[in-house]
């Protein structure tokens, strides 16, 4: 997936993955995915030099590409395998979509900003991702026609876990989402669906995300 890139970019990419390992990412599957996906393709061209720093960067529309460590942490927590059907809310640049798609069987991703969704689609096609589908809309309502999902990853912070997303989680499936005020920090939360009405909730860590705007998120 990385194609031909200059030596310095490749070294920075390797150093970023080493840092993720040092910061506690254990899953080799996730570390390999972080090594496969070229983050420099997903950041605005004038910020390409910063693509392998462990930080969020602006991508337009007041939104950001997520910090690599947080993408790795959420992907690891989601427990995805090659058979997984994954729903992602907040496509943004498409970077985390590409990371998820490099592990999962199928990824469905929803973005509310049309311009971001279109740019993400172009980048996913440029990097050869063929198992991700993007839709423009309100991700707080999920994607009922494609449910159930083995994993749901929400890349924006809402006031609570949307009921629509709980309902679209497969039994045994896992949802990862930052919960808390738009001003942050928020609590990265894991929900495992143990039975039809049985959800096990756990707090994972403190994070800082842009707000989840929608019918079952924050008001605009
Ligand atoms: N993980 C992405 C990446 O790697 O580039 C970055 C995601 S960014 C932190 C959060 C995204 O969620 C923004 O692009 C924002 O427009 C989107 N968003 C916020 N509320 C949403 C909603 N209800 N439905 C879909 N997307 C939403």
PDB file of N, CA and C and ligand atoms in Angstrom, residues 59 63-66 71 88-96 110-113 116 137-140 155-156 209-214, ligand 1:
ATOM      1  N   UNK A  59      -7.650  19.222   8.700  1.00  0.00           N
ATOM      2  CA  UNK A  59      -7.927  18.676   7.354  1.00  0.00           C
ATOM      3  C   UNK A  59      -9.002  19.492   6.629  1.00  0.00           C
ATOM      4  N   UNK A  63     -12.126  20.333  11.021  1.00  0.00           N
ATOM      5  CA  UNK A  63     -11.949  18.955  11.512  1.00  0.00           C
ATOM      6  C   UNK A  63     -10.474  18.573  11.490  1.00  0.00           C
ATOM      7  N   UNK A  64     -10.166  17.420  12.066  1.00  0.00           N
ATOM      8  CA  UNK A  64      -8.776  16.977  12.158  1.00  0.00           C
ATOM      9  C   UNK A  64      -8.637  15.505  11.755  1.00  0.00           C
ATOM     10  N   UNK A  65      -7.428  15.169  11.266  1.00  0.00           N
ATOM     11  CA  UNK A  65      -7.050  13.760  11.142  1.00  0.00           C
ATOM     12  C   UNK A  65      -6.602  13.353  12.542  1.00  0.00           C
ATOM     13  N   UNK A  66      -7.065  12.196  13.019  1.00  0.00           N
ATOM     14  CA  UNK A  66      -6.776  11.783  14.400  1.00  0.00           C
ATOM     15  C   UNK A  66      -5.291  11.488  14.595  1.00  0.00           C
ATOM     16  N   UNK A  71      -5.673   6.450  16.920  1.00  0.00           N
ATOM     17  CA  UNK A  71      -6.201   5.543  15.883  1.00  0.00           C
ATOM     18  C   UNK A  71      -5.814   4.102  16.233  1.00  0.00           C
ATOM     19  N   UNK A  88     -17.656   2.736  10.892  1.00  0.00           N
ATOM     20  CA  UNK A  88     -16.894   3.865  11.437  1.00  0.00           C
ATOM     21  C   UNK A  88     -17.739   5.134  11.294  1.00  0.00           C
ATOM     22  N   UNK A  89     -17.794   5.925  12.359  1.00  0.00           N
ATOM     23  CA  UNK A  89     -18.504   7.206  12.285  1.00  0.00           C
ATOM     24  C   UNK A  89     -17.457   8.309  12.328  1.00  0.00           C
ATOM     25  N   UNK A  90     -17.442   9.177  11.299  1.00  0.00           N
ATOM     26  CA  UNK A  90     -16.457  10.255  11.222  1.00  0.00           C
ATOM     27  C   UNK A  90     -15.272   9.836  10.375  1.00  0.00           C
ATOM     28  N   UNK A  91     -15.496   9.767   9.048  1.00  0.00           N
ATOM     29  CA  UNK A  91     -14.437   9.348   8.118  1.00  0.00           C
ATOM     30  C   UNK A  91     -13.259  10.319   8.161  1.00  0.00           C
ATOM     31  N   UNK A  92     -13.565  11.616   8.273  1.00  0.00           N
ATOM     32  CA  UNK A  92     -12.523  12.647   8.274  1.00  0.00           C
ATOM     33  C   UNK A  92     -11.668  12.544   7.018  1.00  0.00           C
ATOM     34  N   UNK A  93     -10.374  12.369   7.187  1.00  0.00           N
ATOM     35  CA  UNK A  93      -9.445  12.277   6.048  1.00  0.00           C
ATOM     36  C   UNK A  93      -9.509  10.917   5.355  1.00  0.00           C
ATOM     37  N   UNK A  94     -10.067   9.909   6.058  1.00  0.00           N
ATOM     38  CA  UNK A  94     -10.064   8.537   5.519  1.00  0.00           C
ATOM     39  C   UNK A  94      -8.896   7.717   6.060  1.00  0.00           C
ATOM     40  N   UNK A  95      -8.027   8.343   6.865  1.00  0.00           N
ATOM     41  CA  UNK A  95      -6.844   7.618   7.364  1.00  0.00           C
ATOM     42  C   UNK A  95      -7.234   6.431   8.243  1.00  0.00           C
ATOM     43  N   UNK A  96      -8.073   6.693   9.263  1.00  0.00           N
ATOM     44  CA  UNK A  96      -8.444   5.578  10.148  1.00  0.00           C
ATOM     45  C   UNK A  96      -9.284   4.552   9.390  1.00  0.00           C
ATOM     46  N   UNK A 110     -19.126   6.647   7.753  1.00  0.00           N
ATOM     47  CA  UNK A 110     -20.074   7.757   7.517  1.00  0.00           C
ATOM     48  C   UNK A 110     -19.415   9.079   7.899  1.00  0.00           C
ATOM     49  N   UNK A 111     -19.533  10.079   7.027  1.00  0.00           N
ATOM     50  CA  UNK A 111     -18.986  11.420   7.288  1.00  0.00           C
ATOM     51  C   UNK A 111     -20.077  12.449   6.982  1.00  0.00           C
ATOM     52  N   UNK A 112     -20.221  13.460   7.862  1.00  0.00           N
ATOM     53  CA  UNK A 112     -21.295  14.431   7.627  1.00  0.00           C
ATOM     54  C   UNK A 112     -20.892  15.534   6.651  1.00  0.00           C
ATOM     55  N   UNK A 113     -19.572  15.777   6.483  1.00  0.00           N
ATOM     56  CA  UNK A 113     -19.131  16.816   5.539  1.00  0.00           C
ATOM     57  C   UNK A 113     -18.849  16.197   4.174  1.00  0.00           C
ATOM     58  N   UNK A 116     -15.212  16.467   2.816  1.00  0.00           N
ATOM     59  CA  UNK A 116     -14.264  15.540   3.453  1.00  0.00           C
ATOM     60  C   UNK A 116     -14.484  14.120   2.935  1.00  0.00           C
ATOM     61  N   UNK A 137     -23.640  11.532   5.627  1.00  0.00           N
ATOM     62  CA  UNK A 137     -24.859  11.571   6.429  1.00  0.00           C
ATOM     63  C   UNK A 137     -24.569  11.695   7.902  1.00  0.00           C
ATOM     64  N   UNK A 138     -25.627  11.492   8.698  1.00  0.00           N
ATOM     65  CA  UNK A 138     -25.525  11.588  10.157  1.00  0.00           C
ATOM     66  C   UNK A 138     -25.221  10.208  10.736  1.00  0.00           C
ATOM     67  N   UNK A 139     -23.965  10.014  11.136  1.00  0.00           N
ATOM     68  CA  UNK A 139     -23.533   8.715  11.644  1.00  0.00           C
ATOM     69  C   UNK A 139     -24.137   8.345  12.984  1.00  0.00           C
ATOM     70  N   UNK A 140     -24.736   9.298  13.709  1.00  0.00           N
ATOM     71  CA  UNK A 140     -25.330   8.928  15.007  1.00  0.00           C
ATOM     72  C   UNK A 140     -26.514   7.981  14.799  1.00  0.00           C
ATOM     73  N   UNK A 155     -15.366   8.269  15.805  1.00  0.00           N
ATOM     74  CA  UNK A 155     -14.174   9.130  15.884  1.00  0.00           C
ATOM     75  C   UNK A 155     -14.537  10.574  16.206  1.00  0.00           C
ATOM     76  N   UNK A 156     -15.619  10.784  16.960  1.00  0.00           N
ATOM     77  CA  UNK A 156     -16.002  12.122  17.412  1.00  0.00           C
ATOM     78  C   UNK A 156     -16.737  11.927  18.741  1.00  0.00           C
ATOM     79  N   UNK A 209     -11.442  14.836  21.443  1.00  0.00           N
ATOM     80  CA  UNK A 209     -11.987  14.708  20.088  1.00  0.00           C
ATOM     81  C   UNK A 209     -12.869  15.893  19.724  1.00  0.00           C
ATOM     82  N   UNK A 210     -13.074  16.103  18.434  1.00  0.00           N
ATOM     83  CA  UNK A 210     -14.056  17.083  17.959  1.00  0.00           C
ATOM     84  C   UNK A 210     -15.453  16.520  18.263  1.00  0.00           C
ATOM     85  N   UNK A 211     -16.476  17.413  18.345  1.00  0.00           N
ATOM     86  CA  UNK A 211     -17.817  16.921  18.699  1.00  0.00           C
ATOM     87  C   UNK A 211     -18.514  16.104  17.616  1.00  0.00           C
ATOM     88  N   UNK A 212     -19.301  15.133  18.095  1.00  0.00           N
ATOM     89  CA  UNK A 212     -20.178  14.320  17.238  1.00  0.00           C
ATOM     90  C   UNK A 212     -21.482  15.119  17.103  1.00  0.00           C
ATOM     91  N   UNK A 213     -21.741  15.604  15.880  1.00  0.00           N
ATOM     92  CA  UNK A 213     -22.905  16.467  15.653  1.00  0.00           C
ATOM     93  C   UNK A 213     -23.994  15.647  14.968  1.00  0.00           C
ATOM     94  N   UNK A 214     -25.182  15.553  15.582  1.00  0.00           N
ATOM     95  CA  UNK A 214     -26.234  14.794  14.916  1.00  0.00           C
ATOM     96  C   UNK A 214     -27.427  14.544  15.824  1.00  0.00           C
TER      97      UNK A 214
HETATM   98  N1  LIG B   1     -10.451   9.363  12.154  1.00  0.00           N
HETATM   99  C1  LIG B   1     -10.483  10.419  11.163  1.00  0.00           C
HETATM  100  C2  LIG B   1      -9.187  10.460  10.391  1.00  0.00           C
HETATM  101  O1  LIG B   1      -8.350   9.576  10.590  1.00  0.00           O
HETATM  102  O2  LIG B   1      -9.010  11.382   9.587  1.00  0.00           O
HETATM  103  C3  LIG B   1     -10.731  11.745  11.802  1.00  0.00           C
HETATM  104  C4  LIG B   1     -12.065  11.911  12.346  1.00  0.00           C
HETATM  105  S1  LIG B   1     -12.349  13.549  12.892  1.00  0.00           S
HETATM  106  C5  LIG B   1     -11.541  13.554  14.442  1.00  0.00           C
HETATM  107  C6  LIG B   1     -14.060  13.416  13.302  1.00  0.00           C
HETATM  108  C7  LIG B   1     -14.966  13.435  12.094  1.00  0.00           C
HETATM  109  O3  LIG B   1     -16.292  13.149  12.532  1.00  0.00           O
HETATM  110  C8  LIG B   1     -15.027  14.788  11.390  1.00  0.00           C
HETATM  111  O4  LIG B   1     -14.660  14.638  10.052  1.00  0.00           O
HETATM  112  C9  LIG B   1     -16.497  15.195  11.532  1.00  0.00           C
HETATM  113  O5  LIG B   1     -16.991  15.922  10.424  1.00  0.00           O
HETATM  114  C10 LIG B   1     -17.178  13.858  11.682  1.00  0.00           C
HETATM  115  N2  LIG B   1     -18.496  13.870  12.315  1.00  0.00           N
HETATM  116  C11 LIG B   1     -18.931  14.554  13.389  1.00  0.00           C
HETATM  117  N3  LIG B   1     -20.221  14.251  13.649  1.00  0.00           N
HETATM  118  C12 LIG B   1     -20.588  13.320  12.717  1.00  0.00           C
HETATM  119  C13 LIG B   1     -21.795  12.597  12.447  1.00  0.00           C
HETATM  120  N4  LIG B   1     -22.900  12.738  13.185  1.00  0.00           N
HETATM  121  N5  LIG B   1     -21.803  11.742  11.421  1.00  0.00           N
HETATM  122  C14 LIG B   1     -20.708  11.566  10.627  1.00  0.00           C
HETATM  123  N6  LIG B   1     -19.557  12.233  10.821  1.00  0.00           N
HETATM  124  C15 LIG B   1     -19.496  13.091  11.859  1.00  0.00           C
END
